[in-house]
Coordinates of C-alpha atoms and ligand atoms in Angstrom, one line a residue:
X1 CA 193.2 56.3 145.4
X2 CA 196.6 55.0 143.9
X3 CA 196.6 51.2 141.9
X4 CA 199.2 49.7 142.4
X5 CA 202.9 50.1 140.7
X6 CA 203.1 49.7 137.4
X7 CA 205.3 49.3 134.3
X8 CA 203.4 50.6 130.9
X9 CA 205.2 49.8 128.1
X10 CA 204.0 52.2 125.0
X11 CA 204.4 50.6 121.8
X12 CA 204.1 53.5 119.1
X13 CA 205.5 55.7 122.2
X14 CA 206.9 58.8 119.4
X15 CA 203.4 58.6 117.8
X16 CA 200.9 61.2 117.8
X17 CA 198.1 58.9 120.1
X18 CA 201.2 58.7 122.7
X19 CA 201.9 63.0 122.7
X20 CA 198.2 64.1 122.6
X21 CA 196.7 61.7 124.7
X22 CA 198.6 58.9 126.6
X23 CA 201.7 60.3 128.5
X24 CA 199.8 63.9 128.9
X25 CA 197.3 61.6 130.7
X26 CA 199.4 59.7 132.8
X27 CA 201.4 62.8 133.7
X28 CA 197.8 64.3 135.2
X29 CA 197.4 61.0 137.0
X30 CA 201.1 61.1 138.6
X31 CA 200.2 64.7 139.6
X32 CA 196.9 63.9 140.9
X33 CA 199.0 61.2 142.9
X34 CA 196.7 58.5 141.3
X35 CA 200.2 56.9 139.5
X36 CA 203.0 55.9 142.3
X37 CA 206.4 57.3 141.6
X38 CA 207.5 53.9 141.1
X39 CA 205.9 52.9 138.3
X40 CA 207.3 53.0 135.1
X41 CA 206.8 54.2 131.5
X42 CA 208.7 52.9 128.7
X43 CA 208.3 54.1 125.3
X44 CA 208.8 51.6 122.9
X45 CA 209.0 52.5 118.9
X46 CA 211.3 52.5 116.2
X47 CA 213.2 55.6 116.3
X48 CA 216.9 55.3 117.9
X49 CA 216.7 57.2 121.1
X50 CA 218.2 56.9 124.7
X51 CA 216.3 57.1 128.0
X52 CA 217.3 61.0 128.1
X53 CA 216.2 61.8 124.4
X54 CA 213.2 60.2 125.2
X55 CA 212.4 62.2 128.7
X56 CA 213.3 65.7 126.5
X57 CA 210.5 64.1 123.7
X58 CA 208.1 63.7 126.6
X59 CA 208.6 66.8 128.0
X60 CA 208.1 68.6 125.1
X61 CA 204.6 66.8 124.4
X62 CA 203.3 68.1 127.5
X63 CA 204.4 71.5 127.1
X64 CA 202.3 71.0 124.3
X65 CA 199.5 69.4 125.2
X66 CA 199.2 70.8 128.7
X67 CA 198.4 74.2 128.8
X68 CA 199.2 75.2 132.3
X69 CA 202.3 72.7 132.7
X70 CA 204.5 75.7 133.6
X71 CA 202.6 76.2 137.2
X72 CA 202.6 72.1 137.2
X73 CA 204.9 70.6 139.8
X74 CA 206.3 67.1 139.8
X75 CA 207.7 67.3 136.3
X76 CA 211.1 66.2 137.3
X77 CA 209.8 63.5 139.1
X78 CA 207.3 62.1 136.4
X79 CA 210.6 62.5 133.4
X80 CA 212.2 59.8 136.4
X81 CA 209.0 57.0 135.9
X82 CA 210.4 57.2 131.6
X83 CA 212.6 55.3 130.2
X84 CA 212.5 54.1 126.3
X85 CA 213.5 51.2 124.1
X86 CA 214.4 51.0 120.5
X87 CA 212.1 48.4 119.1
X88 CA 211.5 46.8 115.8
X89 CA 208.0 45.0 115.9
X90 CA 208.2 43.2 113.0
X91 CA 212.7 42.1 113.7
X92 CA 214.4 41.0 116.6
X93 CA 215.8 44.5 117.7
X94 CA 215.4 45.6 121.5
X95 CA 213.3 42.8 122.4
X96 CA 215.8 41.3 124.7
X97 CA 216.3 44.4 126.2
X98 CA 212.7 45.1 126.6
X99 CA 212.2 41.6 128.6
X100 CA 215.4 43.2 130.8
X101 CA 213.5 46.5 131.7
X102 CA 210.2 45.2 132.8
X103 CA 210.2 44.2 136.0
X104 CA 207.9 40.9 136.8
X105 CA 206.6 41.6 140.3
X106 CA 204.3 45.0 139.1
X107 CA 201.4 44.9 137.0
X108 CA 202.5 45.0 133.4
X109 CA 200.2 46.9 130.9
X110 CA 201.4 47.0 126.9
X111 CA 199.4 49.5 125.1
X112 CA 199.4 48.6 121.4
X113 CA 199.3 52.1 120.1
X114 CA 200.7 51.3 116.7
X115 CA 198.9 50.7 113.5
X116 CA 196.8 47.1 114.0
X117 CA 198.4 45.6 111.0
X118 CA 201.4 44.9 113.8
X119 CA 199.4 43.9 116.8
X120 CA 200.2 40.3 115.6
X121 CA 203.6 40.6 115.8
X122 CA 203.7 42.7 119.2
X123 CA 201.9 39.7 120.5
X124 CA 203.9 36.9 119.2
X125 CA 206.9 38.7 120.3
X126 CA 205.8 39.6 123.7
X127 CA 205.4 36.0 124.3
X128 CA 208.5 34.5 122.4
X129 CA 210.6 36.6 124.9
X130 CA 208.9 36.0 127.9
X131 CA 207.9 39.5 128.6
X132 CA 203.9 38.9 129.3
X133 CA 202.4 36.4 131.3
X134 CA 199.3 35.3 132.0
X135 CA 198.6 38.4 134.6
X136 CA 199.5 40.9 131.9
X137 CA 197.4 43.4 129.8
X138 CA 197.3 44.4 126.4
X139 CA 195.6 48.0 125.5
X140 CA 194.4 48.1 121.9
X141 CA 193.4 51.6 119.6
X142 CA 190.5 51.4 117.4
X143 CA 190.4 50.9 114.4
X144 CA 189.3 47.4 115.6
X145 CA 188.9 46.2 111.9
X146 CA 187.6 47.1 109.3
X147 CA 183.9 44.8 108.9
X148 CA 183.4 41.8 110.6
X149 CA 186.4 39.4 109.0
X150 CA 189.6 41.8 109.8
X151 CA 187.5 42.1 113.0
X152 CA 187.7 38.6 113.6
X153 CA 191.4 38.5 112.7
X154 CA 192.3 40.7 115.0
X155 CA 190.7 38.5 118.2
X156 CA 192.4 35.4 116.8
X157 CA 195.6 37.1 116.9
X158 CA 195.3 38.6 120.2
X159 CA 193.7 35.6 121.5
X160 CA 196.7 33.4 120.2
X161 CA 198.7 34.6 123.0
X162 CA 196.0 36.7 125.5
X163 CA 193.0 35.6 126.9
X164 CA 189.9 37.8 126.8
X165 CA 190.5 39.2 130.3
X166 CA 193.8 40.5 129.2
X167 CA 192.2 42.5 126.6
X168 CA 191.5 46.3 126.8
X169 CA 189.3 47.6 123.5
X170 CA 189.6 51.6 123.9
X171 CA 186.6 53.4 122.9
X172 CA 187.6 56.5 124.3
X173 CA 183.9 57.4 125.0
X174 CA 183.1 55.2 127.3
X175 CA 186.0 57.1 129.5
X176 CA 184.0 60.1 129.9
X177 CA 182.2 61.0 132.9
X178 CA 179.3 61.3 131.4
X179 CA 178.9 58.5 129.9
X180 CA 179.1 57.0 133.1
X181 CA 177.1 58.8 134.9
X182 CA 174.6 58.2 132.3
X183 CA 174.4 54.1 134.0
X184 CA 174.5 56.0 137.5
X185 CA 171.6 57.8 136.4
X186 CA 169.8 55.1 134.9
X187 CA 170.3 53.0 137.6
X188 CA 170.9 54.7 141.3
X189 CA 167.6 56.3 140.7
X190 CA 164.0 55.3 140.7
X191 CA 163.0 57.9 138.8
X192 CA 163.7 56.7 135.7
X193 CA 164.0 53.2 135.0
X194 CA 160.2 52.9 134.8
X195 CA 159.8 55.7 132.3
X196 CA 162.7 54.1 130.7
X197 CA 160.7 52.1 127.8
X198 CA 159.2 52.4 124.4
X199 CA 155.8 53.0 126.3
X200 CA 156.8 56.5 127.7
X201 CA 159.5 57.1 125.3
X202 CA 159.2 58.6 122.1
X203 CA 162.6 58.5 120.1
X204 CA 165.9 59.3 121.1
X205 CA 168.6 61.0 119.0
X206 CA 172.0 60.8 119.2
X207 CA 174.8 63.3 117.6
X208 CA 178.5 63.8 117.4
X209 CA 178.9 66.5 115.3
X210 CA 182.7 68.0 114.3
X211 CA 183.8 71.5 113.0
X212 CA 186.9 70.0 111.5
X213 CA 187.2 68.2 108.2
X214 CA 189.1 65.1 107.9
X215 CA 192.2 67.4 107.4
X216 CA 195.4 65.3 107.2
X217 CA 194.1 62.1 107.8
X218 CA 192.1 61.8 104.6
X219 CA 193.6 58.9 102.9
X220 CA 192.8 57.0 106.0
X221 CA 189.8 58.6 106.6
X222 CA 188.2 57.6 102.6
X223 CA 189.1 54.1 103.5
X224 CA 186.6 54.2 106.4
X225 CA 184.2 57.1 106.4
X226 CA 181.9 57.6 109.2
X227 CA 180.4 54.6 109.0
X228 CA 183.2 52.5 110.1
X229 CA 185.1 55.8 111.9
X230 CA 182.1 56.6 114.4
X231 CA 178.8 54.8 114.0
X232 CA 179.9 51.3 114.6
X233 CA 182.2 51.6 117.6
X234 CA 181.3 55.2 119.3
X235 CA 178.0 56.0 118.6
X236 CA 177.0 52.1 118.7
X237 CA 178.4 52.2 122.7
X238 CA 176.4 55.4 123.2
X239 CA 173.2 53.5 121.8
X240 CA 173.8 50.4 123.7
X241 CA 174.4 52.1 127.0
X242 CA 170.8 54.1 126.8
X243 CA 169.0 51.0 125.8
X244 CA 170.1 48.1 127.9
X245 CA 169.1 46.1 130.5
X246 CA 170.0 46.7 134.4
X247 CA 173.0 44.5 134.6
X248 CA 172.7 42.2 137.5
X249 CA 175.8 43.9 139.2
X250 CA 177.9 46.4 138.0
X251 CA 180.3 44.1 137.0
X252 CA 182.2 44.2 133.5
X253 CA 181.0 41.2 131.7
X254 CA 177.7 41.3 133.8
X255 CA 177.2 45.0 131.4
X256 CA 179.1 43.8 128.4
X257 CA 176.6 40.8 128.4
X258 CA 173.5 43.2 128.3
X259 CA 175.3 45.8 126.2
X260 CA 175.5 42.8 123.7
X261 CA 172.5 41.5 123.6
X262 CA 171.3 45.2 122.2
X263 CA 173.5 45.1 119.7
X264 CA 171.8 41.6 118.9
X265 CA 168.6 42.8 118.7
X266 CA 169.4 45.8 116.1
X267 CA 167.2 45.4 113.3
X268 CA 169.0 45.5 110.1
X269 CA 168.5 49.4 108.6
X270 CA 166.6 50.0 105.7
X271 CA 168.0 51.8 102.7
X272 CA 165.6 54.3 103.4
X273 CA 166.5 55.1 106.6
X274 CA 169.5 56.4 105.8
X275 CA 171.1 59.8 104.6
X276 CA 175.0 59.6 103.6
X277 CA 176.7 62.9 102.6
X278 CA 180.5 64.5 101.9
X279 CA 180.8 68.3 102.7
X280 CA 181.1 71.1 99.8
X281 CA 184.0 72.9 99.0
X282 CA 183.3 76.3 101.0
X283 CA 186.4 78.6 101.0
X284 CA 188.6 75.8 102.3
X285 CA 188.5 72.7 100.3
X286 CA 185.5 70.2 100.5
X287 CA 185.9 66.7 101.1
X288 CA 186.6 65.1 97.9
X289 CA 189.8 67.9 98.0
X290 CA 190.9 66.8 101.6
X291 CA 190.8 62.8 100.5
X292 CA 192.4 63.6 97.2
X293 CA 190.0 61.5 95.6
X294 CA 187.0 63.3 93.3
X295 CA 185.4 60.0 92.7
X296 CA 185.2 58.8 96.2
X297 CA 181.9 57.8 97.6
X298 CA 182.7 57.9 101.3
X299 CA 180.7 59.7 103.5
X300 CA 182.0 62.6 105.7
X301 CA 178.3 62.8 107.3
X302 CA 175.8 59.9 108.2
X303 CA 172.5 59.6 109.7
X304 CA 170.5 57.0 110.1
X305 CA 167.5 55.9 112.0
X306 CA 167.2 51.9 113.5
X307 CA 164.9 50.1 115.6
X308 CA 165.4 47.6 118.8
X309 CA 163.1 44.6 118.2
X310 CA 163.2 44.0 121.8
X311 CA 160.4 44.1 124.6
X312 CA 161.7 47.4 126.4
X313 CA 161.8 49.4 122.8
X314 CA 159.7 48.1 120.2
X315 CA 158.5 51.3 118.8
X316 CA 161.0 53.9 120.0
X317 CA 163.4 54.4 117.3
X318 CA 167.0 55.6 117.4
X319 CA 168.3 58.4 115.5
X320 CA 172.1 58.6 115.1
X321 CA 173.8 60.9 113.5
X322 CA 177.5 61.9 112.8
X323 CA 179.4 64.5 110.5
X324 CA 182.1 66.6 110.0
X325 CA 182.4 70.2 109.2
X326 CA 179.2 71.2 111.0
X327 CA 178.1 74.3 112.5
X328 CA 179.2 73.0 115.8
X329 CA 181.0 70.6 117.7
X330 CA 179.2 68.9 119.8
X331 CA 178.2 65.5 121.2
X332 CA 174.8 64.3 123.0
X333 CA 172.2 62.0 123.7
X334 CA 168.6 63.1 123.5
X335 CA 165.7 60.9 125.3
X336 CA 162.3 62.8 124.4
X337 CA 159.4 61.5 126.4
X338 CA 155.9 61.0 125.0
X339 CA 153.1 63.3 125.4
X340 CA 151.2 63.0 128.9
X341 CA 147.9 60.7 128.3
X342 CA 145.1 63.5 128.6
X343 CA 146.1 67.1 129.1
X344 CA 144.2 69.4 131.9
X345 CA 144.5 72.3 130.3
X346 CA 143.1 74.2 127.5
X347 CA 145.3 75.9 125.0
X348 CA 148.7 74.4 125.8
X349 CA 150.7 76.9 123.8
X350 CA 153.4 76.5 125.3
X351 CA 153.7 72.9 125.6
X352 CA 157.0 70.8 124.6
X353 CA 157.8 67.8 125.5
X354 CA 160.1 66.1 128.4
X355 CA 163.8 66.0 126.9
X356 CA 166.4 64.6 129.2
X357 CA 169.6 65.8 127.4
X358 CA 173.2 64.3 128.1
X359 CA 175.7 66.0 126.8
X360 CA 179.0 64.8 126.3
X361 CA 180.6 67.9 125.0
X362 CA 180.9 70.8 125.4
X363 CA 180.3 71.1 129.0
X364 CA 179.3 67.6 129.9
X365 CA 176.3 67.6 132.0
X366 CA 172.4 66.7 131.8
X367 CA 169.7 68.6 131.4
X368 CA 166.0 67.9 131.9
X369 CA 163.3 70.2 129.7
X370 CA 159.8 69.6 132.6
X371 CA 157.1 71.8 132.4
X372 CA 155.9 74.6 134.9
X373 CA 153.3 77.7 135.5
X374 CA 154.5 80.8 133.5
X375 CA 155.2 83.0 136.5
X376 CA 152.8 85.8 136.6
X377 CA 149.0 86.8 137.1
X378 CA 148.5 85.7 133.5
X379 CA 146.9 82.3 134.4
X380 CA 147.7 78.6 133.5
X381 CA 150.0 79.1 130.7
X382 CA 152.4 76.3 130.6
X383 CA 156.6 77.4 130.0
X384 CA 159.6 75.1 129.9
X385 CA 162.5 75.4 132.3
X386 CA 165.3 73.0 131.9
X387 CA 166.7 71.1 135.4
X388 CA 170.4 72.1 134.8
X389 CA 173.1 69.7 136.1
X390 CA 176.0 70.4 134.6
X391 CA 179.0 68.7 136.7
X392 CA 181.4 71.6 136.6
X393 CA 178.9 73.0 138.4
X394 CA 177.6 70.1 140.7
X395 CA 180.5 69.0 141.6
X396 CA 182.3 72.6 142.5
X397 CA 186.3 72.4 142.9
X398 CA 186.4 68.8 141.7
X399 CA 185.0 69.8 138.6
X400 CA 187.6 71.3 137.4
X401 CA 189.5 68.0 137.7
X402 CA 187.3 65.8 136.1
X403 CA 189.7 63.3 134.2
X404 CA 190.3 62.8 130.3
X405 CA 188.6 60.3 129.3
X406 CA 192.3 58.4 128.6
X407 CA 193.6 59.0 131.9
X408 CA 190.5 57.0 133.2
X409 CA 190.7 54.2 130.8
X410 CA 194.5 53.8 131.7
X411 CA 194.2 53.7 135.4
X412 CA 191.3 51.3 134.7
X413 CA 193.4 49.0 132.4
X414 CA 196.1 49.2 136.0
X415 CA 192.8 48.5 138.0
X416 CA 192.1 45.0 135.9
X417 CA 188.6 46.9 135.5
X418 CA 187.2 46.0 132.3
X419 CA 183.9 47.4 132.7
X420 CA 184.8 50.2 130.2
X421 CA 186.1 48.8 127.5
X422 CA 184.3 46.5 124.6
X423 CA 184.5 43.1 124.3
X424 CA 185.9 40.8 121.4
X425 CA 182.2 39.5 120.9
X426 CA 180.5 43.5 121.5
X427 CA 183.0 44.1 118.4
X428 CA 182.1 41.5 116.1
X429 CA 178.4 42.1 116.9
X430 CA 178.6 45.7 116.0
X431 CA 180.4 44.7 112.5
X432 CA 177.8 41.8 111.9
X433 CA 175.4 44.5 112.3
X434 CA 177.3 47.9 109.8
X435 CA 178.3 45.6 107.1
X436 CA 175.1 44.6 105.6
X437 CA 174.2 48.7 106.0
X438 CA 177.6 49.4 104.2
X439 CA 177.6 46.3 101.6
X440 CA 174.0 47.7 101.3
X441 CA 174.8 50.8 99.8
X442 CA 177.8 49.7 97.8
X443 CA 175.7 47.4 95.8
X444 CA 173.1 50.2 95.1
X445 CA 176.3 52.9 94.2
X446 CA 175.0 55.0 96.5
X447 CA 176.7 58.5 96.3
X448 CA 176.6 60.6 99.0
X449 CA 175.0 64.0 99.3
X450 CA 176.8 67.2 99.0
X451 CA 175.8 69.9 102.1
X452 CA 177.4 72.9 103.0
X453 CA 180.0 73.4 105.8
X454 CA 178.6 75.0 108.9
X455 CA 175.8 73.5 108.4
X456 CA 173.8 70.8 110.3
X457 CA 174.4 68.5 107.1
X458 CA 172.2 67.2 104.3
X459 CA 169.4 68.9 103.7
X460 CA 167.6 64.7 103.2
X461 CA 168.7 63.9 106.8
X462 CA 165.4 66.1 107.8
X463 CA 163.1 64.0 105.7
X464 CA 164.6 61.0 107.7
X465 CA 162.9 62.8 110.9
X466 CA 160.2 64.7 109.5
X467 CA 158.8 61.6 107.7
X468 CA 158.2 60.6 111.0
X469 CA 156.6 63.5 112.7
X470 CA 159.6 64.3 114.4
X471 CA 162.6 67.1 114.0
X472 CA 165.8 67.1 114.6
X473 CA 167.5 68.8 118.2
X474 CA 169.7 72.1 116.0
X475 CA 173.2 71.7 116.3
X476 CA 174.7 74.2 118.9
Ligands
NAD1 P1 201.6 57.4 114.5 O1 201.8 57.0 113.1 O2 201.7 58.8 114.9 O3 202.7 56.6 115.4 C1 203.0 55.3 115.1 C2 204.0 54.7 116.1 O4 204.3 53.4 115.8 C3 205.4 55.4 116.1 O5 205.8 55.6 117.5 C4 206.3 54.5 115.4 O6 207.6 54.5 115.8 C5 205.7 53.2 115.8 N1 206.0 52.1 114.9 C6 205.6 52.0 113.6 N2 206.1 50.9 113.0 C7 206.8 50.2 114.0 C8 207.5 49.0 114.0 N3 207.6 48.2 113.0 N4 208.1 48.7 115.2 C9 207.9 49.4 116.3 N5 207.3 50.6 116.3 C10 206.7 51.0 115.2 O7 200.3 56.7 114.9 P2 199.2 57.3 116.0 O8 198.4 58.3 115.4 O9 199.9 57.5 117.3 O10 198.3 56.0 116.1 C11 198.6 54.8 116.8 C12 197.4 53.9 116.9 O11 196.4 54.6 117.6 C13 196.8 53.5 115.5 O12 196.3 52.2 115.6 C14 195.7 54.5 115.4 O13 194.7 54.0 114.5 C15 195.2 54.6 116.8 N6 194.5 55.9 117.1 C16 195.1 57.1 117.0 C17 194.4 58.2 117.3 C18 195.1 59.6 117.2 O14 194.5 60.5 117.6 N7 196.3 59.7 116.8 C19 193.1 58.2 117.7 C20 192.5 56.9 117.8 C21 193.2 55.8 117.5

């Protein structure tokens, strides 16, 4: 279904955010015919460039970033939504001719895809010049802060001039389809929601695991580490998503509300219960080499385990975890189901456990680990078989068009849908929550562990399950 016209305006439009991610995106949406022809794009960013210089730097990000643009039709006609202005955010430069090119009677979306130290100054701007009004929307990029004050700073400055329902927080995971099918799941179905508790529930794990090392980014990177890169924003919605409520409508401040009230109820994590590490030097340089720093203490790996002290999970902890340079890339949510009250039959062998696995990469999909018969004369022996749904599959030709997770996001942000993106007071919850863990560990001097690249981490981050009675899912 197409929204409606549009005019985007891209602030940070030459950055690498705006190549990779943004106008590949919106170029997939045009094709799909999501995006009518006319809407517009206008980069916005500091380098001196004309409309056409800006259409040949667009084109030449999607030859990039799209692998089978050649076979693509509708290039020409996309390079016709793009135009570009010259724009200082912090000076007067091209603001004037910004308020000339966007047109008033179209939804008007500015995505903020600049560094956040400027969002201040793109707002005040905006507003001096009369470009935004009270029906426009601002898209920002994490990082949303850094702990809970710059976190705080932020709103205020976007609030100055925006009010909360103008507001789009990207956290790029809550774009992808599984993630949403993961409510669809919880929720369209009666199957679950009444296992869906500490009482039938045993723990639930959640990884994002990386191959790559912080590579070029590590003197941003050592200022954040996974802590403040992952856990509190992406792996925190993730959490937060499993364990809430049913929202009384699928409406977005009706699931913000409940997504928040989680976060409330975190319990603050023990030093104990968590494992910090920074991966070795292994043929290619280890961490402290990538951030340049050999005394940093920032952690390229963290796992941690908290509790809910709510009625639903009292007693069903959460494992996260989160690294880079592991042995696999990979992202997903495992909900492992208690043992069944009294078992029928003698010498189980071959009995696991019920794991509903959803997995957000590669090959996002859900899987469900249920018990059967071994096949075969041999009598009851119990084997495993997983109930496969992966949505490539499932969902046949459309698969194959299942949308980036940014391309969803945008087309939400042209929607006024909200549901998908975090809240001012989500944000400040999640902070209020990671800085007494981080703060924690600072006053102690805690140094990370060293573990081996290719690896699933520190060797510690077992204890953390094992302590329990409990292992780790392997990293595949
Ligand atoms: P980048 O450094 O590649 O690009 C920055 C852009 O901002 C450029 O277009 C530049 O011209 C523009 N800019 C800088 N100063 C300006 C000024 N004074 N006035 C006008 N324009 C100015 O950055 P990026 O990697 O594209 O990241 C942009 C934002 O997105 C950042 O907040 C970043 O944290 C966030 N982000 C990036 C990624 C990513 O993969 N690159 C992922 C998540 C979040």
């Amino acid at each position: 279904i197409p929204v409606d016209p549009f005019d985007l305006v891209i602030f940070g439009g030459t950055g690498d955010l705006a190549r990779r991610k943004i106008l590949p995106g919106l170029y997939r949406r045009f094709v799909a015919g999501q995006m009518p022809a006319d809407s517009r794009i206008i980069g916005a960013a500091r380098s001196e460039m004309d409309q056409a210089g800006y259409r040949q730097f667009v084109a030449e990000a999607l030859r990039e970033f799209i692998p089978d643009l050649r076979r693509a039709e509708g290039l020409s006609d996309f390079l016709g939504t793009i135009d570009y202005v010259a724009i200082d955010a912090q000076g007067d430069g091209g603001w004037a001719e910004l308020a000339g090119r966007t047109r008033k009677d179209v939804v008007r979306a500015f995505y903020f895809s600049v560094a956040p130290a400027l969002f201040g100054d793109l707002a005040e701007r905006l507003h001096q010049h009369g470009i935004t009004d009270a029906s426009s929307r601002v898209v920002v990029e994490k990082p949303f802060g850094r702990d809970l004050a710059t976190a705080r700073d932020l709103n205020a400055v976007l609030a100055r001039h925006f009010d909360e329902t103008q507001i789009y927080r990207i956290d790029h995971y809550l774009g992808k389809e599984t993630v949403q099918n993961l409510m669809a799941v919880r929720f369209a179905n009666i199957l679950f929601e009444p296992l869906w508790n500490s009482q039938f529930i045993d723990h639930v794990q959640i990884t994002v695991a990386e191959t790559v090392g912080v590579g070029g980014r590590g003197s941003y990177y050592d200022r954040s580490g996974a802590m403040r890169d992952m856990v509190q924003n992406h792996l925190m919605q993730l959490l937060c998503l499993i364990a809430m409520e049913p929202p009384y409508r699928f409406d977005p401040d009706a699931v913000r509300d409940e997504k928040l009230k989680v976060i409330r109820a975190l319990d603050p994590v023990r030093p104990e219960d968590i494992v910090r590490g920074q991966y070795l030097a292994n043929g290619q340089p280890g961490y402290l080499e990538d951030v340049e720093n050999p005394a940093s203490r920032t952690e390229s790996y963290i796992a941690l385990k908290v509790c809910i002290s709510n009625w639903r999970w009292k007693g069903t902890p959460f494992y996260l975890r989160t690294g880079k340079r592991l042995r696999a890339r990979t992202s997903e949510i495992a909900i492992t189901f208690r043992e069944p009250p009294h078992s029928i039959f003698e010498g189980e062998e071959g009995w696991k456990e019920n794991v509903l696995v959803i997995r957000l990469q590669p090959n996002e999909g859900m899987n469900l680990r249920v018990m059967i018969k071994e096949p075969g004369p041999g009598g009851m022996r119990l084997t495993e078989v997983p109930l496969d749904m992966s949505f490539a599959d499932a969902l046949g030709e459309t698969g194959a068009d299942i949308p980036d997770a940014y391309e969803r996001l945008i087309m939400d942000v042209i929607r006024g849908n909200q549901t998908l993106f975090m809240r001012g007071d989500e944000v400040e919850a999640a902070w209020a929550w990671a800085d007494p863990v981080i703060e924690g560990w600072e006053a102690r001097d805690d140094r990370p562990r060293g573990y081996d690249p290719g690896t699933s981490g520190p060797e510690d981050a077992l204890m953390l399950l094992h302590r329990d009675g409990r292992r780790w899912r392997e990293i595949r």
